[in-house]
PDB file of C-alpha atoms and ligand atoms in Angstrom:
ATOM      1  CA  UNK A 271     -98.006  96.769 -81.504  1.00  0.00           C
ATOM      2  CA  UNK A 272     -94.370  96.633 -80.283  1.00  0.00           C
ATOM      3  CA  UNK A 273     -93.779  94.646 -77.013  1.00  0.00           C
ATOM      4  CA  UNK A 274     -90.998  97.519 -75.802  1.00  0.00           C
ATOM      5  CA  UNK A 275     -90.863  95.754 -72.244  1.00  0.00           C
ATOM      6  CA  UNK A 276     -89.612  92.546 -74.185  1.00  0.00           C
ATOM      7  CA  UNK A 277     -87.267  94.268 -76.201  1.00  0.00           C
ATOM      8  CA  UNK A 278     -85.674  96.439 -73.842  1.00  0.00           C
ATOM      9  CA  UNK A 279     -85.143  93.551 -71.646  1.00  0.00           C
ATOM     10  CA  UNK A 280     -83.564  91.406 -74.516  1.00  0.00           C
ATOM     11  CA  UNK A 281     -81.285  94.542 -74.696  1.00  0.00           C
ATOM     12  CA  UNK A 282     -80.696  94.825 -71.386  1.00  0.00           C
ATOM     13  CA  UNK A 283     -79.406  90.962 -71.691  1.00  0.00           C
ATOM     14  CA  UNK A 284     -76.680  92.307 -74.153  1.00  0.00           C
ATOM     15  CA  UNK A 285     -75.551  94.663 -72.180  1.00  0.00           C
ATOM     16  CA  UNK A 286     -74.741  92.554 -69.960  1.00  0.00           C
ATOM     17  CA  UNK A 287     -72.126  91.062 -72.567  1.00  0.00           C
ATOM     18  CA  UNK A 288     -70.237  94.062 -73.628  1.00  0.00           C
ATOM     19  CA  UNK A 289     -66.910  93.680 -74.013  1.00  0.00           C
ATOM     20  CA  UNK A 290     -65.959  97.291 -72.900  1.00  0.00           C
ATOM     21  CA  UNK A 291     -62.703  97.403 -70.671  1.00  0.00           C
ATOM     22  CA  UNK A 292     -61.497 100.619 -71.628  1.00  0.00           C
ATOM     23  CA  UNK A 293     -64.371 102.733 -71.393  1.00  0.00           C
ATOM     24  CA  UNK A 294     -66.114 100.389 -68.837  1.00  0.00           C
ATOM     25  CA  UNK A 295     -69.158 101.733 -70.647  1.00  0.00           C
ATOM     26  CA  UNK A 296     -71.267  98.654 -71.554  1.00  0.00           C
ATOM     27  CA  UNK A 297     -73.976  99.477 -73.820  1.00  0.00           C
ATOM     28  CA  UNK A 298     -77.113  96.856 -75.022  1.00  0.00           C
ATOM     29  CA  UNK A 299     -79.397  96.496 -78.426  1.00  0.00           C
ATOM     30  CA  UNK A 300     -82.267  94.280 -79.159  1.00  0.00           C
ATOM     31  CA  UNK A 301     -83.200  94.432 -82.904  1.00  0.00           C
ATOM     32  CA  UNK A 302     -87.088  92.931 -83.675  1.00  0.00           C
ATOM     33  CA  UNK A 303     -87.687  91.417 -87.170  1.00  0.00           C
ATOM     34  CA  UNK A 304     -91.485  92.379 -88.233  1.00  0.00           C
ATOM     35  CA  UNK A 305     -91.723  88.175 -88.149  1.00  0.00           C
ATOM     36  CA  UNK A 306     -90.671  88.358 -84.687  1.00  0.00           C
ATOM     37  CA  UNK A 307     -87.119  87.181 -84.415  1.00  0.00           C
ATOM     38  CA  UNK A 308     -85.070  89.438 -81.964  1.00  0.00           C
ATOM     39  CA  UNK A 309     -80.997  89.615 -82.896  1.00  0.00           C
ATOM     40  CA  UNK A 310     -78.860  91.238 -79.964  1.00  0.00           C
ATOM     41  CA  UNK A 311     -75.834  93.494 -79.977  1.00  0.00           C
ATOM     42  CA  UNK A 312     -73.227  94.527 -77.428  1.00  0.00           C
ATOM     43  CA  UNK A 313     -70.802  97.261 -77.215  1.00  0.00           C
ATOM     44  CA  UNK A 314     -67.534  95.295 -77.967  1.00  0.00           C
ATOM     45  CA  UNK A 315     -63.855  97.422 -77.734  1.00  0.00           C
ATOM     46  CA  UNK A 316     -60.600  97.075 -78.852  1.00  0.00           C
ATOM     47  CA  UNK A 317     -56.894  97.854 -77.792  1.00  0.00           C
ATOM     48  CA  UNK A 318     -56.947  99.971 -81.216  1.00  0.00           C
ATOM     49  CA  UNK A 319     -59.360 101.833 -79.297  1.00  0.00           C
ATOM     50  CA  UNK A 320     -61.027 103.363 -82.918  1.00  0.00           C
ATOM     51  CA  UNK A 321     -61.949  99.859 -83.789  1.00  0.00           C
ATOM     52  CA  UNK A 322     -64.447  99.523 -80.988  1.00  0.00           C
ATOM     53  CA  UNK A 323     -67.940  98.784 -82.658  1.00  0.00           C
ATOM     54  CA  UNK A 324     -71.155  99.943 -80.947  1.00  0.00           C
ATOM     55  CA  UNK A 325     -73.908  97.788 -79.625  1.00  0.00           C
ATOM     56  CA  UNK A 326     -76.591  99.293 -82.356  1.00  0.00           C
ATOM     57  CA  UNK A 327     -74.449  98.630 -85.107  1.00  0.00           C
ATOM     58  CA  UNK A 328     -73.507  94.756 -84.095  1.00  0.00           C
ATOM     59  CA  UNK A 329     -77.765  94.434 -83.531  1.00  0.00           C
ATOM     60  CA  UNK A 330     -78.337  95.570 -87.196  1.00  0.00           C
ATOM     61  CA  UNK A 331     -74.971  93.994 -88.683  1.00  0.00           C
ATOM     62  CA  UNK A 332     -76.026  90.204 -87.076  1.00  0.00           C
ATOM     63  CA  UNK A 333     -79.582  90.696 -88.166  1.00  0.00           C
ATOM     64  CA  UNK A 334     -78.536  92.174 -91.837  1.00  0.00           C
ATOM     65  CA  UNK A 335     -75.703  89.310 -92.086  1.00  0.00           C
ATOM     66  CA  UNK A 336     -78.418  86.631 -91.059  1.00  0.00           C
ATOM     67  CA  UNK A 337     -81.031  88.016 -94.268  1.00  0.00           C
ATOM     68  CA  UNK A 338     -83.708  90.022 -92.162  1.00  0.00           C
ATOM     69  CA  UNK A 339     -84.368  93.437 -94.120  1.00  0.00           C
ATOM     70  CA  UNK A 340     -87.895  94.017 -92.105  1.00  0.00           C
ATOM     71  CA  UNK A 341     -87.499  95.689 -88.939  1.00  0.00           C
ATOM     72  CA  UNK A 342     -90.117  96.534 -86.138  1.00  0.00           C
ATOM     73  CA  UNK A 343     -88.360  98.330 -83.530  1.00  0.00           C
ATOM     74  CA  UNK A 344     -84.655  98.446 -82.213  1.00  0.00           C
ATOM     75  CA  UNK A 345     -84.329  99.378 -78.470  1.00  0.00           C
ATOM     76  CA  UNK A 346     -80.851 100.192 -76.684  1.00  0.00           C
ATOM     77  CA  UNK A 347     -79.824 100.859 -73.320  1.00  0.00           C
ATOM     78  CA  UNK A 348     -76.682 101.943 -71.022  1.00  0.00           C
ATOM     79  CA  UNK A 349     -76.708 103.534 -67.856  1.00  0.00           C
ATOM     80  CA  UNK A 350     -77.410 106.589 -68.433  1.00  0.00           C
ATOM     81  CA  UNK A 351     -78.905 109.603 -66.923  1.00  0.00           C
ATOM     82  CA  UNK A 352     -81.034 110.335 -69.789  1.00  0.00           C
ATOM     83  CA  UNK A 353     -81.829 107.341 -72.563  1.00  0.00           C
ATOM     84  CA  UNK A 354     -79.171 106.617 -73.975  1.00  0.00           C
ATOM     85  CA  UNK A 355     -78.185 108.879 -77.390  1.00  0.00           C
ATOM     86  CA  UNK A 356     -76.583 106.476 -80.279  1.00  0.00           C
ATOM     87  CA  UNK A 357     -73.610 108.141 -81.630  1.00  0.00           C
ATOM     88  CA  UNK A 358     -73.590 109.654 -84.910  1.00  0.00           C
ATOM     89  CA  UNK A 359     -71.652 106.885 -86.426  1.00  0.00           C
ATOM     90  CA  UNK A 360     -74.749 104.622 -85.477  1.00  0.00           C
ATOM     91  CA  UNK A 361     -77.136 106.889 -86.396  1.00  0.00           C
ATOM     92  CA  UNK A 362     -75.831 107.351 -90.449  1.00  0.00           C
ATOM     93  CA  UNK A 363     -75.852 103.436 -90.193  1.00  0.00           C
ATOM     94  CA  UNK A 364     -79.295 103.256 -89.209  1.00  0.00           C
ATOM     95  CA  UNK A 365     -80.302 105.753 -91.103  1.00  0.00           C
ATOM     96  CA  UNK A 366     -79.753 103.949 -94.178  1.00  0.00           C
ATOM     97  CA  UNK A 367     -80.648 100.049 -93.397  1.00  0.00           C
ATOM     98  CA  UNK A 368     -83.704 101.296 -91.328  1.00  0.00           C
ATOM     99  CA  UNK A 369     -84.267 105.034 -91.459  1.00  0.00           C
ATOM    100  CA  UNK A 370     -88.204 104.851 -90.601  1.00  0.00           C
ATOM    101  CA  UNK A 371     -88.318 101.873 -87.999  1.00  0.00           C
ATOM    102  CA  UNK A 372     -88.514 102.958 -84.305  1.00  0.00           C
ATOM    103  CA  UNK A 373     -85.927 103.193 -81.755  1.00  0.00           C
ATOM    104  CA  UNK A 374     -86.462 103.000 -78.511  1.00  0.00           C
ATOM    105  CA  UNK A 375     -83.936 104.744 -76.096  1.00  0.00           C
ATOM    106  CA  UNK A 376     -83.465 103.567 -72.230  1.00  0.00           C
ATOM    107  CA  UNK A 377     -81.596 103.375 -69.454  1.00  0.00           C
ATOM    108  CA  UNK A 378     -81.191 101.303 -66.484  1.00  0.00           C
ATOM    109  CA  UNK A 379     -83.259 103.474 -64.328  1.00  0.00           C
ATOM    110  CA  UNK A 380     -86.629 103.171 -66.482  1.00  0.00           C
ATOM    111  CA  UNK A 381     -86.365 106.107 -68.500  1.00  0.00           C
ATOM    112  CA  UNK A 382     -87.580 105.756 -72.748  1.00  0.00           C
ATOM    113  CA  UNK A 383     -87.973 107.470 -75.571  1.00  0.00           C
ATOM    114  CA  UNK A 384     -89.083 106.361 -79.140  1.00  0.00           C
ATOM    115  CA  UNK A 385     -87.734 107.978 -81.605  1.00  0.00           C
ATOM    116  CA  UNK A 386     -86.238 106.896 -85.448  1.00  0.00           C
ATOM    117  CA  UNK A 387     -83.213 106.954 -87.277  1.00  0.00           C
ATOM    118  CA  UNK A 388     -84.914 110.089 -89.209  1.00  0.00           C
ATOM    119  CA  UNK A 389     -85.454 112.004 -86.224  1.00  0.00           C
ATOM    120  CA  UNK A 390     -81.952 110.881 -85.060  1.00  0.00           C
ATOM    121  CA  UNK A 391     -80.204 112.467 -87.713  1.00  0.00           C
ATOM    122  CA  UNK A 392     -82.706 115.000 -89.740  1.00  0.00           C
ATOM    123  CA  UNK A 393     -81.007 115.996 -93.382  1.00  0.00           C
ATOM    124  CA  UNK A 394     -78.407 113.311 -93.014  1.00  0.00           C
ATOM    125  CA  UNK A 395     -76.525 111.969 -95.817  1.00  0.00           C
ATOM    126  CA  UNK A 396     -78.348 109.191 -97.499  1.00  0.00           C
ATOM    127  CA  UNK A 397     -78.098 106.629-100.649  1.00  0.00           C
ATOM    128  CA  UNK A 398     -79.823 109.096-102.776  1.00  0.00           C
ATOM    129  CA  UNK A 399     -77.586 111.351-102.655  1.00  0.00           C
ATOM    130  CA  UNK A 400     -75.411 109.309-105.027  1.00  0.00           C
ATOM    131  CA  UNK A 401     -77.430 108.687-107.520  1.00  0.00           C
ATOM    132  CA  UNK A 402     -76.026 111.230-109.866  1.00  0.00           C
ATOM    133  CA  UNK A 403     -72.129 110.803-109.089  1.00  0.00           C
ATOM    134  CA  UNK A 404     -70.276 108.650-111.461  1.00  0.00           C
ATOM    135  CA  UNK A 405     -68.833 105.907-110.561  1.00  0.00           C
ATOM    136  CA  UNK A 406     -64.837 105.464-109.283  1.00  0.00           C
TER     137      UNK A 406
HETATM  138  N1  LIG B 231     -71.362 103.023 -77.545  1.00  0.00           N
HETATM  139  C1  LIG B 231     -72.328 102.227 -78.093  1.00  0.00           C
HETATM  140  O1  LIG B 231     -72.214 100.994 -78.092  1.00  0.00           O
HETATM  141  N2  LIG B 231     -73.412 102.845 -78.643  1.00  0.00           N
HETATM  142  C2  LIG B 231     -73.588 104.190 -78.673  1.00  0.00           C
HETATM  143  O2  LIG B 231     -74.444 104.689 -79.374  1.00  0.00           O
HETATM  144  C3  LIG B 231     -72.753 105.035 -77.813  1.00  0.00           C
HETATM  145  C4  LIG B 231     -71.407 104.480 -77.554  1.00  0.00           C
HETATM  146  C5  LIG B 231     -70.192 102.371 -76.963  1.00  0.00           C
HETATM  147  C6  LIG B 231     -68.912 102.592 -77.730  1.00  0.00           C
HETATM  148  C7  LIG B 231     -67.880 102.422 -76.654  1.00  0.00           C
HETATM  149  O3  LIG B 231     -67.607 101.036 -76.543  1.00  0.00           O
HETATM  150  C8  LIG B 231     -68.569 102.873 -75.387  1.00  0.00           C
HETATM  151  O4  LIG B 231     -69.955 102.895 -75.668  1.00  0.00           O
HETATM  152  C9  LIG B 231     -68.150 104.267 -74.912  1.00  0.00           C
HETATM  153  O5  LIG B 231     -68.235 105.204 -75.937  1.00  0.00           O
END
């Protein structure tokens, strides 16, 4: 059983280290490893502003870069009315490194929801669909 409490504040420790001076929007992830290592990701911007790479995808990039492919849960939080929605870039990058683990969604004032990378993006384009293109 997921220790949510633990992981939310481990995200909430990232987002205290986003690097987001344009949008002043920080945002926080805490990725657990079924062996119980817990990588961290932070919103982090750029002058270029398209460059600026999300907090959920810097979690699962530092985790996948470091060897983990076993996931428990992911949690991310911002301050948000609502828990906080990943965009859909983050959600077709979930979808394929993790598409069945569960996310949980929060926001400074104590709100969650768990949900999955499935549920986040329902029919979404996925490594199977592929399979049957040639190759470039
Ligand atoms: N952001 C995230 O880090 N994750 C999301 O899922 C939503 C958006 C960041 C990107 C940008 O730095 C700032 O929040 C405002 O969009």
């Amino acid at each position: 059983m997921v220790d949510y409490t633990q992981l939310i504040a481990a995200a909430r420790a990232a987002h205290a280290r986003a690097y987001a001076p344009y949008s002043g929007f920080n945002v926080g992830a805490a990725l657990l490893t079924t062996d119980g290592r817990i990588y961290q990701g932070c919103n982090i911007e750029n002058a270029a502003y398209p460059v600026c790479l999300c907090a959920e995808r810097a979690a699962l990039g530092a985790a996948w870069s470091a060897g983990e492919r076993s996931f428990a849960a992911l949690a991310v939080i911002a301050d948000t009315e609502r828990p906080v929605p990943p965009c859909g870039m983050c959600r077709q990058f979930l979808l394929e490194l993790m598409p069945d683990t569960p996310v949980v969604l929060a926001n400074l004032r104590g709100d969650q929801l768990v949900t999955s990378p499935r549920e986040l993006l329902p029919d979404g384009f996925a490594p199977a669909d592929l399979l049957d293109k040639p190759k470039a």
